[in-house]
Coordinates of N, CA and C in Angstrom, one line a residue:
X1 N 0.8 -1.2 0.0 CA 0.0 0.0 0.0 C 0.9 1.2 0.0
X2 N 0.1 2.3 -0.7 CA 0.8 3.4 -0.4 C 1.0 4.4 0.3
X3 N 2.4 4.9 1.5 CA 2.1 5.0 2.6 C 2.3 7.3 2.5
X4 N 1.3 7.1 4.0 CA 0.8 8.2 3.7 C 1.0 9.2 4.7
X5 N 1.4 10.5 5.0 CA 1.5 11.3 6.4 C 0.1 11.6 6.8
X6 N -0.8 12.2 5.9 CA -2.0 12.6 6.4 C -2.8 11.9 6.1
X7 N -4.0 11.9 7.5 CA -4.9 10.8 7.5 C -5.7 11.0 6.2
X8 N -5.9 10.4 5.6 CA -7.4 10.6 4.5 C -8.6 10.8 4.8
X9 N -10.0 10.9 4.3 CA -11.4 11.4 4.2 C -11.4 10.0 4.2
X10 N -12.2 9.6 5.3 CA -12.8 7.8 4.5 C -14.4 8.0 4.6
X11 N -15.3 9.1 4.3 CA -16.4 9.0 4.2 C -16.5 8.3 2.8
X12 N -15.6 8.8 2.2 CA -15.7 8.3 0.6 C -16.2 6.8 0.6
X13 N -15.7 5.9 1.0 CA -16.1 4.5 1.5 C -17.4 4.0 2.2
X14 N -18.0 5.1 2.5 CA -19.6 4.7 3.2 C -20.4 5.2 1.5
X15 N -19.9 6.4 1.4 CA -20.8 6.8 0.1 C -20.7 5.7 -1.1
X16 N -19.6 5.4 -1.3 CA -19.3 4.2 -2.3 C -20.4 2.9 -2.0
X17 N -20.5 2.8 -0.5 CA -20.9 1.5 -0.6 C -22.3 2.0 -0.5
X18 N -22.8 2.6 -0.5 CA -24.2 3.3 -0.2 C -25.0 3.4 -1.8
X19 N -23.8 3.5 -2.9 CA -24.2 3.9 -4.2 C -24.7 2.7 -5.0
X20 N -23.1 1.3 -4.3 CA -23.4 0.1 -4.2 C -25.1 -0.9 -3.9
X21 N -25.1 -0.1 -2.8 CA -26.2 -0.9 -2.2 C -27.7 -0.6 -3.3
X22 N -27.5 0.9 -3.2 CA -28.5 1.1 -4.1 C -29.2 0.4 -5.5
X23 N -28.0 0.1 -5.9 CA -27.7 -0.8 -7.5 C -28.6 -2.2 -7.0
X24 N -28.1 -2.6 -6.0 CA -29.3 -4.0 -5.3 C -30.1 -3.6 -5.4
X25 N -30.7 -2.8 -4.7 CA -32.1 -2.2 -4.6 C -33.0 -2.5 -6.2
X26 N -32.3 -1.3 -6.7 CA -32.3 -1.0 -8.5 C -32.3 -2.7 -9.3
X27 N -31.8 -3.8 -9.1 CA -31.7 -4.8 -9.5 C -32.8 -5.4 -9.1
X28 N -32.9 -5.8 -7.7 CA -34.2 -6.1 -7.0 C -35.7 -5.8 -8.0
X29 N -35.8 -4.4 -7.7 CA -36.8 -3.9 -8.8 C -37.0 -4.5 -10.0
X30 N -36.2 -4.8 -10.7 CA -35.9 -5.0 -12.0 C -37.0 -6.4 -11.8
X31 N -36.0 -7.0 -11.1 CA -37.1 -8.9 -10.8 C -38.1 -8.7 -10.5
X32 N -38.5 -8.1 -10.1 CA -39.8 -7.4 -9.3 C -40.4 -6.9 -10.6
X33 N -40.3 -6.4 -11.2 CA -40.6 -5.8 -12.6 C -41.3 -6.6 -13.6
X34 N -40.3 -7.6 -13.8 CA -40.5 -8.8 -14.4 C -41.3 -9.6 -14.3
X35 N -41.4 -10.0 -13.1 CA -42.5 -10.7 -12.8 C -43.7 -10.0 -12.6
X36 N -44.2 -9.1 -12.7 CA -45.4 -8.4 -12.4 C -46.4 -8.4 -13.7
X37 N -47.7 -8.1 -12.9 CA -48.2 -8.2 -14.0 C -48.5 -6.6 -15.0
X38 N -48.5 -6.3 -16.2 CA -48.3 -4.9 -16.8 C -49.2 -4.1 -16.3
X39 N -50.6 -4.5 -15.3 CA -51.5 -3.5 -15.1 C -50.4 -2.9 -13.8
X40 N -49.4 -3.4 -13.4 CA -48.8 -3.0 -11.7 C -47.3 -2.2 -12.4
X41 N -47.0 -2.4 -13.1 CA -45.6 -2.0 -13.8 C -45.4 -0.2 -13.5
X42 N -46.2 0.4 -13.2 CA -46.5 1.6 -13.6 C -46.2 1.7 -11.9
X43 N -46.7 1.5 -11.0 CA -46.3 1.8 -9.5 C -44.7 0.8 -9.4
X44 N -44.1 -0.1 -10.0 CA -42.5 -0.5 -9.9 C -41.8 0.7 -10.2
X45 N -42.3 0.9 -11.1 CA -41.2 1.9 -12.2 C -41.0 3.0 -11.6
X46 N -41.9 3.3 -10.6 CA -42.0 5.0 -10.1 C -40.7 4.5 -9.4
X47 N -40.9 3.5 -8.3 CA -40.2 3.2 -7.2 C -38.7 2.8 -7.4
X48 N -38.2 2.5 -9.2 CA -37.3 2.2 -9.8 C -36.6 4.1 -9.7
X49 N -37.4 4.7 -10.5 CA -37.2 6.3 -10.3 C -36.9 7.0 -9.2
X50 N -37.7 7.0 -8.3 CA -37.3 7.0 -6.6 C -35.4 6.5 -6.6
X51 N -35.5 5.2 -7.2 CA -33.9 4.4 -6.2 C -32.9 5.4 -7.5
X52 N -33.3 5.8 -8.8 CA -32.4 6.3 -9.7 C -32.4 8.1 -9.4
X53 N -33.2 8.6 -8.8 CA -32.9 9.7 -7.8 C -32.0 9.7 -6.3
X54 N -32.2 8.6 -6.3 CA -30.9 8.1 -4.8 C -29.6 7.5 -5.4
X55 N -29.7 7.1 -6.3 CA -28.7 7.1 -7.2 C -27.7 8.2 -7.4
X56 N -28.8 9.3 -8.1 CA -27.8 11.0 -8.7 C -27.9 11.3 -6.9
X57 N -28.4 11.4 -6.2 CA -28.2 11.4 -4.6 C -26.8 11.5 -4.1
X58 N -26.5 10.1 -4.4 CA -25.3 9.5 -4.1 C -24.4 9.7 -4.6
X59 N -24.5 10.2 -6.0 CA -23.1 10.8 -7.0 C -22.8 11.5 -6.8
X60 N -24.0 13.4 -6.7 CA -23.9 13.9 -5.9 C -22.8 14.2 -4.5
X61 N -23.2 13.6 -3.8 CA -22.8 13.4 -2.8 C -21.1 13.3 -2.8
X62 N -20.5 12.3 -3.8 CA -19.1 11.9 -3.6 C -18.7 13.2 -4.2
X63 N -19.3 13.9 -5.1 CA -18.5 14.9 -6.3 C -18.6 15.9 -5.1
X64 N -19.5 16.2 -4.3 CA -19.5 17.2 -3.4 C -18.5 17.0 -2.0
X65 N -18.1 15.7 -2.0 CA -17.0 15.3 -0.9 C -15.9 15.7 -1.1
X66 N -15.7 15.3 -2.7 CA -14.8 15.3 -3.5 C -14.1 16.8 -3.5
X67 N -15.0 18.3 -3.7 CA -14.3 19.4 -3.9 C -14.6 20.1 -2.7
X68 N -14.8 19.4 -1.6 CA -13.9 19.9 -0.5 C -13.2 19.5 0.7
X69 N -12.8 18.1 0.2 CA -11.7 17.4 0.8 C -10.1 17.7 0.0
X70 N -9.0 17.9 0.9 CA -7.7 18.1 0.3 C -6.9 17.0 0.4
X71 N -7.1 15.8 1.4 CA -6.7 14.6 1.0 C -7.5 13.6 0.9
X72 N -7.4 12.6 0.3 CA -8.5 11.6 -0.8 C -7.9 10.1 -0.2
X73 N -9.2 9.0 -0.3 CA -8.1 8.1 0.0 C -7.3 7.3 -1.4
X74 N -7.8 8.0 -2.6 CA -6.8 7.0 -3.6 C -7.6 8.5 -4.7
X75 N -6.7 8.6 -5.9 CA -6.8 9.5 -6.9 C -7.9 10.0 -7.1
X76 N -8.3 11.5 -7.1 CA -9.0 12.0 -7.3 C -10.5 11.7 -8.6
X77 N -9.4 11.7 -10.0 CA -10.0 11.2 -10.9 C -10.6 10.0 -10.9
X78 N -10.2 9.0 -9.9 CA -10.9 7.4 -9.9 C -11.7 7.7 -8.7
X79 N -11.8 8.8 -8.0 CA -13.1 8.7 -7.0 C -14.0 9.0 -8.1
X80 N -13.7 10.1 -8.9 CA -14.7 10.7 -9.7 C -15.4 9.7 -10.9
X81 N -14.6 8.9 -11.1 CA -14.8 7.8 -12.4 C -15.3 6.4 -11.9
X82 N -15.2 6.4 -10.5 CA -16.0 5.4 -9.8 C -17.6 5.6 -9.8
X83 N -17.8 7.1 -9.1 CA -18.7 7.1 -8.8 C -19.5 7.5 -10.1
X84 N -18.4 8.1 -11.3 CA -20.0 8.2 -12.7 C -19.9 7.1 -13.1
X85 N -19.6 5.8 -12.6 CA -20.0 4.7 -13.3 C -21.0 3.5 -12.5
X86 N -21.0 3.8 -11.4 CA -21.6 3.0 -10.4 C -22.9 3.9 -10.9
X87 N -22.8 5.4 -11.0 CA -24.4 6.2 -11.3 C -24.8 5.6 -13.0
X88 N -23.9 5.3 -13.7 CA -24.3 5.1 -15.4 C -25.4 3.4 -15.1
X89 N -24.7 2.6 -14.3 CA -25.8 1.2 -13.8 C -27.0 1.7 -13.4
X90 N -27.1 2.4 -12.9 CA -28.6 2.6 -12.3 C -29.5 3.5 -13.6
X91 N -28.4 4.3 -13.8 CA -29.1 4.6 -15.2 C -29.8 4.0 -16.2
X92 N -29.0 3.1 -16.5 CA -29.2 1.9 -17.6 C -30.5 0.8 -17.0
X93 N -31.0 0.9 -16.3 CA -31.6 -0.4 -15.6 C -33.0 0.6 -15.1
X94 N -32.9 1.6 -15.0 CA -34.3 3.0 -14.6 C -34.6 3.2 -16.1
X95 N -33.9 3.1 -17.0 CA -34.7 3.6 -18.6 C -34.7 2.4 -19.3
X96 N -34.0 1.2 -18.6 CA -35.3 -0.6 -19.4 C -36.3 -0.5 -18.5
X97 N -36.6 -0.3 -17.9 CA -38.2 -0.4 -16.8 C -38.8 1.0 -17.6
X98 N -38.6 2.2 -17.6 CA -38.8 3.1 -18.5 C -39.8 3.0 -19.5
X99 N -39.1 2.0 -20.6 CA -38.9 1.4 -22.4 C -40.1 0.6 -22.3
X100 N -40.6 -0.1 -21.1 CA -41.3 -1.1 -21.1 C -42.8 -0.4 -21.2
X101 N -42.8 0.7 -20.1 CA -43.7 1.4 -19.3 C -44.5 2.4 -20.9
X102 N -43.0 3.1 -20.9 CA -43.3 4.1 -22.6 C -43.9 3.2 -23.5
X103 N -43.7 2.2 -23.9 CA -44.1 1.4 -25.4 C -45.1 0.4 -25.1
X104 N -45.6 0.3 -23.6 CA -46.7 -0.4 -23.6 C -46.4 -1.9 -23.8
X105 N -45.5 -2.5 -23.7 CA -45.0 -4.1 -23.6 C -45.2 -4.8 -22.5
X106 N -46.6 -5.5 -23.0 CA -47.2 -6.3 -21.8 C -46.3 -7.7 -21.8
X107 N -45.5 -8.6 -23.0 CA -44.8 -9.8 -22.3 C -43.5 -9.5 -23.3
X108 N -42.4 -9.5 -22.7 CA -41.3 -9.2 -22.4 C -40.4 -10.6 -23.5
X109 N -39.6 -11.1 -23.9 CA -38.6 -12.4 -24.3 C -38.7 -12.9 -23.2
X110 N -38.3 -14.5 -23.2 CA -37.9 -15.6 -22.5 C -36.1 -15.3 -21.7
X111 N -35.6 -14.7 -22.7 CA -34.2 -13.8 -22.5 C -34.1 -13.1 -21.6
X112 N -34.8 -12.1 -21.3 CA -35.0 -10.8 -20.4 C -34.4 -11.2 -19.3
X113 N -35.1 -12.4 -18.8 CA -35.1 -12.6 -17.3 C -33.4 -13.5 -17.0
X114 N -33.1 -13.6 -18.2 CA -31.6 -14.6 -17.7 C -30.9 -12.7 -17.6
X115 N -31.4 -12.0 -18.4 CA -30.6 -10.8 -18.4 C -29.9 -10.3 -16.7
X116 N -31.6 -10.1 -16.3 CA -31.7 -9.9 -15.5 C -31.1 -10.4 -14.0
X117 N -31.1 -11.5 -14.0 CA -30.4 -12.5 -13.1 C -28.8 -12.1 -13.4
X118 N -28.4 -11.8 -14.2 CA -27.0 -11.2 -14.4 C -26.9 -9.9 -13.9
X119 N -28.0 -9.3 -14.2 CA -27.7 -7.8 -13.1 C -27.8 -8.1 -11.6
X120 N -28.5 -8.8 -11.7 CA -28.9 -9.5 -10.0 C -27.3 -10.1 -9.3
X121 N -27.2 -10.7 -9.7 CA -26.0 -11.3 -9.5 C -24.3 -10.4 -9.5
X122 N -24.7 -9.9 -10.7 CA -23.3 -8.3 -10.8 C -23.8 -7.6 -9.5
X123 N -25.2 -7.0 -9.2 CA -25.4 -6.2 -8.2 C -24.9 -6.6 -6.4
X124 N -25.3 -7.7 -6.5 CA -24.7 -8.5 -5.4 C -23.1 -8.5 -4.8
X125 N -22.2 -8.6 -6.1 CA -21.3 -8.8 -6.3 C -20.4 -7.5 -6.1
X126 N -21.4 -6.0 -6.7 CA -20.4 -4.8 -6.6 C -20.8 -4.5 -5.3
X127 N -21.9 -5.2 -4.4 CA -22.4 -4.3 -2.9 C -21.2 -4.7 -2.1
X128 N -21.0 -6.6 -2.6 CA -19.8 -6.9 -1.3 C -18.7 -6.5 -1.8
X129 N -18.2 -5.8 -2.5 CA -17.3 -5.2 -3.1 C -16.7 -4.3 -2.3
X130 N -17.8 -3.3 -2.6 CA -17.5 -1.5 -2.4 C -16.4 -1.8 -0.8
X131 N -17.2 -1.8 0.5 CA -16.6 -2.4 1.7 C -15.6 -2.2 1.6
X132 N -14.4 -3.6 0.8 CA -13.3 -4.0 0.6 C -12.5 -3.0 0.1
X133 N -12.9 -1.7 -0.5 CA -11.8 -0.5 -1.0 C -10.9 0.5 0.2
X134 N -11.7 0.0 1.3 CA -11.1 0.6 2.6 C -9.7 -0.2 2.5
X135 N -9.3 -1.2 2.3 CA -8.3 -2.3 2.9 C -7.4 -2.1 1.5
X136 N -8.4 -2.6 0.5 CA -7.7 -2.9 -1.3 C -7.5 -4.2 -0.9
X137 N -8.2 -5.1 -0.4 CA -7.6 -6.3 -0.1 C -9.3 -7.5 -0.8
X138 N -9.1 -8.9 -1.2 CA -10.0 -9.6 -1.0 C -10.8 -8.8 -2.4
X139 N -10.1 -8.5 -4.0 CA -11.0 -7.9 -4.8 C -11.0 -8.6 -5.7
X140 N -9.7 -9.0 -6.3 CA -9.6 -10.2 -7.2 C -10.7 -10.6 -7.9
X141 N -10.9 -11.5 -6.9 CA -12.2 -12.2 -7.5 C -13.0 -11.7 -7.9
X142 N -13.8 -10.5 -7.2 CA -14.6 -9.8 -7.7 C -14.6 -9.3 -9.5
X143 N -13.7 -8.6 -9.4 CA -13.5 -8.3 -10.7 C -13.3 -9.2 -11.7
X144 N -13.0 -10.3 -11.5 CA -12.9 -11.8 -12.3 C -13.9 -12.2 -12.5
X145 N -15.2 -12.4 -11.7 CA -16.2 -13.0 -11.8 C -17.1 -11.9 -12.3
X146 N -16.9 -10.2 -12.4 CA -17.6 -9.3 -13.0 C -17.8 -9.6 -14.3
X147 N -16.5 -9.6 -15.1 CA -15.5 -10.2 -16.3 C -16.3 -11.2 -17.2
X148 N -16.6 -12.8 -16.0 CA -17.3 -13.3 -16.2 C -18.9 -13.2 -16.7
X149 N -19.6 -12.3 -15.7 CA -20.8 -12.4 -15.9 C -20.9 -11.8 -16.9
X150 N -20.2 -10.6 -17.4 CA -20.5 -9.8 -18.9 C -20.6 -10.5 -19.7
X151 N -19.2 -11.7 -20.0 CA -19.1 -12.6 -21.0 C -20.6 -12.7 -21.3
X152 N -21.3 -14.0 -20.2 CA -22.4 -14.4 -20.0 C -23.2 -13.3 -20.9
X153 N -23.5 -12.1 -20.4 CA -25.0 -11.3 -20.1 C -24.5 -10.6 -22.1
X154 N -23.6 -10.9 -22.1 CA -23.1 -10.9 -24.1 C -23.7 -11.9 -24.7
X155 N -23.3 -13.3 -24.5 CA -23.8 -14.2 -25.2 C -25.5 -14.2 -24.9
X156 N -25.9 -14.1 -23.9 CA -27.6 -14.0 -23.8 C -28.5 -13.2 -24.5
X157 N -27.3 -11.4 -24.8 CA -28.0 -10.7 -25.4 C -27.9 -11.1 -27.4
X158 N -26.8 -12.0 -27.7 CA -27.0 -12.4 -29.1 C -28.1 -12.8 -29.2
X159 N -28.6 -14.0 -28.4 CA -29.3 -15.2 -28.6 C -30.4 -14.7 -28.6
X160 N -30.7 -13.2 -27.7 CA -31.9 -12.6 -27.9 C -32.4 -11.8 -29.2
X161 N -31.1 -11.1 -29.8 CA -31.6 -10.8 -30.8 C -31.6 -11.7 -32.0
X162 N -30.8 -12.6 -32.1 CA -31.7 -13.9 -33.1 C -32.6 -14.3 -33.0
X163 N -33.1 -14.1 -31.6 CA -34.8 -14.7 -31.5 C -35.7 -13.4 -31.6
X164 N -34.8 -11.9 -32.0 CA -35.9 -11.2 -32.2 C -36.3 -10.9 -33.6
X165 N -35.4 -11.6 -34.4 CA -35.2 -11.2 -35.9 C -35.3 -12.4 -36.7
X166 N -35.6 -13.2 -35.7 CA -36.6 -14.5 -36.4 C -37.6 -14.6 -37.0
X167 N -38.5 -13.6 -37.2 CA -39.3 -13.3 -37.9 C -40.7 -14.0 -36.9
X168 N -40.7 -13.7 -35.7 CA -41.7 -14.5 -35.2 C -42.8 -13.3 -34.6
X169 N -41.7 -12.2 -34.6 CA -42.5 -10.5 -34.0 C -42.5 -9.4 -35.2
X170 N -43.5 -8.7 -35.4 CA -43.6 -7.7 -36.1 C -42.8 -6.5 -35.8
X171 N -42.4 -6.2 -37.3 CA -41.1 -4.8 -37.1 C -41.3 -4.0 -36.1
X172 N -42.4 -3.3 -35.8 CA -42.4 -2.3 -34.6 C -42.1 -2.8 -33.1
X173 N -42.4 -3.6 -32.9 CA -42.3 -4.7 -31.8 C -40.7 -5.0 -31.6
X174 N -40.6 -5.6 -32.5 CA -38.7 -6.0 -32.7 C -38.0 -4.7 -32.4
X175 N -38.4 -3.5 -33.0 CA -37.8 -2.1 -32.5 C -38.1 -2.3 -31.3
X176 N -39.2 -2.0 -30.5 CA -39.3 -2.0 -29.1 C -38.3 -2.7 -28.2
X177 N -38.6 -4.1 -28.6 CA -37.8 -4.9 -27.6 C -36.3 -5.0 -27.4
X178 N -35.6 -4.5 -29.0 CA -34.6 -4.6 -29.5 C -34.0 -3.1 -28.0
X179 N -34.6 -2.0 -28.3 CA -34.4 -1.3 -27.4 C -33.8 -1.4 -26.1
X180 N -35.1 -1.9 -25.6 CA -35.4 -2.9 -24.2 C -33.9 -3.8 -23.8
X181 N -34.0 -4.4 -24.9 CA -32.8 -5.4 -24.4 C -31.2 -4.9 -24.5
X182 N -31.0 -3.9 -25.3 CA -29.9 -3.5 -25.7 C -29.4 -2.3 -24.2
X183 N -31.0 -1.8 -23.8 CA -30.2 -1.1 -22.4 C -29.8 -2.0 -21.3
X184 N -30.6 -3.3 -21.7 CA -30.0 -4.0 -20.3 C -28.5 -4.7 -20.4
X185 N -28.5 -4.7 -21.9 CA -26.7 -5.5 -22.6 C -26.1 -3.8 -21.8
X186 N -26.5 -2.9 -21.9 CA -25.5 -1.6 -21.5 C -25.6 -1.6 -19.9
X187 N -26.4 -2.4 -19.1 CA -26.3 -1.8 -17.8 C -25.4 -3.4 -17.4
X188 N -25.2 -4.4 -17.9 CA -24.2 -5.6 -17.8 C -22.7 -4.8 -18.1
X189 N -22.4 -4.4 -19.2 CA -21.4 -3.2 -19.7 C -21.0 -2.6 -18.5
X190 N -22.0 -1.5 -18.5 CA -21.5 -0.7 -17.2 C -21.4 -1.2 -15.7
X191 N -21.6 -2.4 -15.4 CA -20.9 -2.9 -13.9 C -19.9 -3.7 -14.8
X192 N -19.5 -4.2 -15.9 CA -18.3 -4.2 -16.1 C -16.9 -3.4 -15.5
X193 N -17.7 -1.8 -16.3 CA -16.4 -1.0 -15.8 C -16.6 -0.4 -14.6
X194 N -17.4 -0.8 -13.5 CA -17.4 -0.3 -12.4 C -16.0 -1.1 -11.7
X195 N -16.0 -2.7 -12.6 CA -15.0 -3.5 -11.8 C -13.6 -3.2 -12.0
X196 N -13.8 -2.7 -13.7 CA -12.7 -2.2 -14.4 C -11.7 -1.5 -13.4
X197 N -12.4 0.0 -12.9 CA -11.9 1.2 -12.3 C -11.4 0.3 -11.1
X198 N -12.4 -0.2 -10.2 CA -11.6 -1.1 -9.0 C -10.6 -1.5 -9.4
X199 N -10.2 -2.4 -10.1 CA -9.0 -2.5 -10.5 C -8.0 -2.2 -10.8
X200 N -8.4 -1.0 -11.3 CA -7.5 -0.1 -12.0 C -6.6 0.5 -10.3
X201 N -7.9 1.2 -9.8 CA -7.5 1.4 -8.1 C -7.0 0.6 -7.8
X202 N -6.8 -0.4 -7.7 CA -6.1 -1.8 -6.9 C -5.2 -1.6 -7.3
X203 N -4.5 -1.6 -8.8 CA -3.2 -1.9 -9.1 C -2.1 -0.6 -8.3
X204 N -3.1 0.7 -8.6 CA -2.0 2.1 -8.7 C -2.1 1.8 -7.2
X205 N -2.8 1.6 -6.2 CA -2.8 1.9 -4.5 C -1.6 0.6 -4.2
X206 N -1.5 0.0 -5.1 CA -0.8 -1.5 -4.6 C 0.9 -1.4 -4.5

């Protein structure tokens, strides 16, 4: 580690994991989404909106830590690049609940839900994460098995669009879902590089 005279700000590390937790939340919804029936979708989504307002909350919050603290506990630019990437997930996953709500899509692909279970799973994975940036210890894995699930939540979103250009849904429809699915391949993406930056932090603190 790298050694330091003055103590650092470690609020940054409650907010981190706070932005973390949120993304659960935000994921949770998602299943909850899913399974619901379209007349109920419209009271999820608010409450998806709500967690993507605690979201910019939370971004907020670090960027505001950020310009007026004088020592940091690791590079200014990777506090900043953590925290717009932990906010770009929640993004991505508040405008597929959105897409659904706007275009009136009462049954969703068979795909969706493995999507989904990949955000579920990534979200799980960056909560017990965040924690561990206090120490830089026990991340490894994390980021390896992030790595992993993209793979995954890549090959799920092909398979979905071959089954959407199968010719089994009409053009307008295919645009819709095509939509739909393509924010959720970006919100798999973006907890990619949430793991990315961790890592990146890991190497330079190490």
């Amino acid at each position: 580690m790298r050694f330091r005279l003055t103590p650092q700000e470690t609020s940054f590390y409650d907010l981190f994991a706070a932005a973390a937790d949120n993304l659960l939340t935000g994921s949770k919804l998602l299943m909850e989404f899913l399974a619901a029936d379209p007349a109920t979708r419209v009271e999820i989504a608010e409450r998806m909106r709500a967690a993507e307002h605690a979201g910019d909350d939370a971004t907020h919050a670090i960027f505001h830590q950020l310009n007026s603290t004088f020592v940091t506990p690791f590079d200014r630019e990777d506090i900043y690049r953590l925290a717009s990437r932990l906010d770009d997930v929640m993004d991505f996953m508040e405008e597929a609940v959105d897409l659904v709500v706007l275009y009136e899509i009462d049954e969703l692909p068979k795909g969706v839900a493995e999507q989904i279970e990949v955000l579920g799973r990534a979200a799980e994975l960056t909560a017990e994460a965040m924690p561990h940036l206090r120490t830089m210890e026990n991340l490894t894995e994390y980021w390896i098995e992030l790595n992993r699930l993209e793979n995954q939540a890549d090959q799920i979103h092909r398979r979905l669009l071959a089954h959407l250009f199968n010719g089994t849904y009409p053009t307008l429809e295919v645009m819709k879902l095509k939509q739909v699915v393509d924010v959720l391949e970006e919100a798999a993406d973006a907890f990619e590089h949430v793991a990315n930056t961790v890592e990146s932090i890991v190497v330079k603190e190490s």
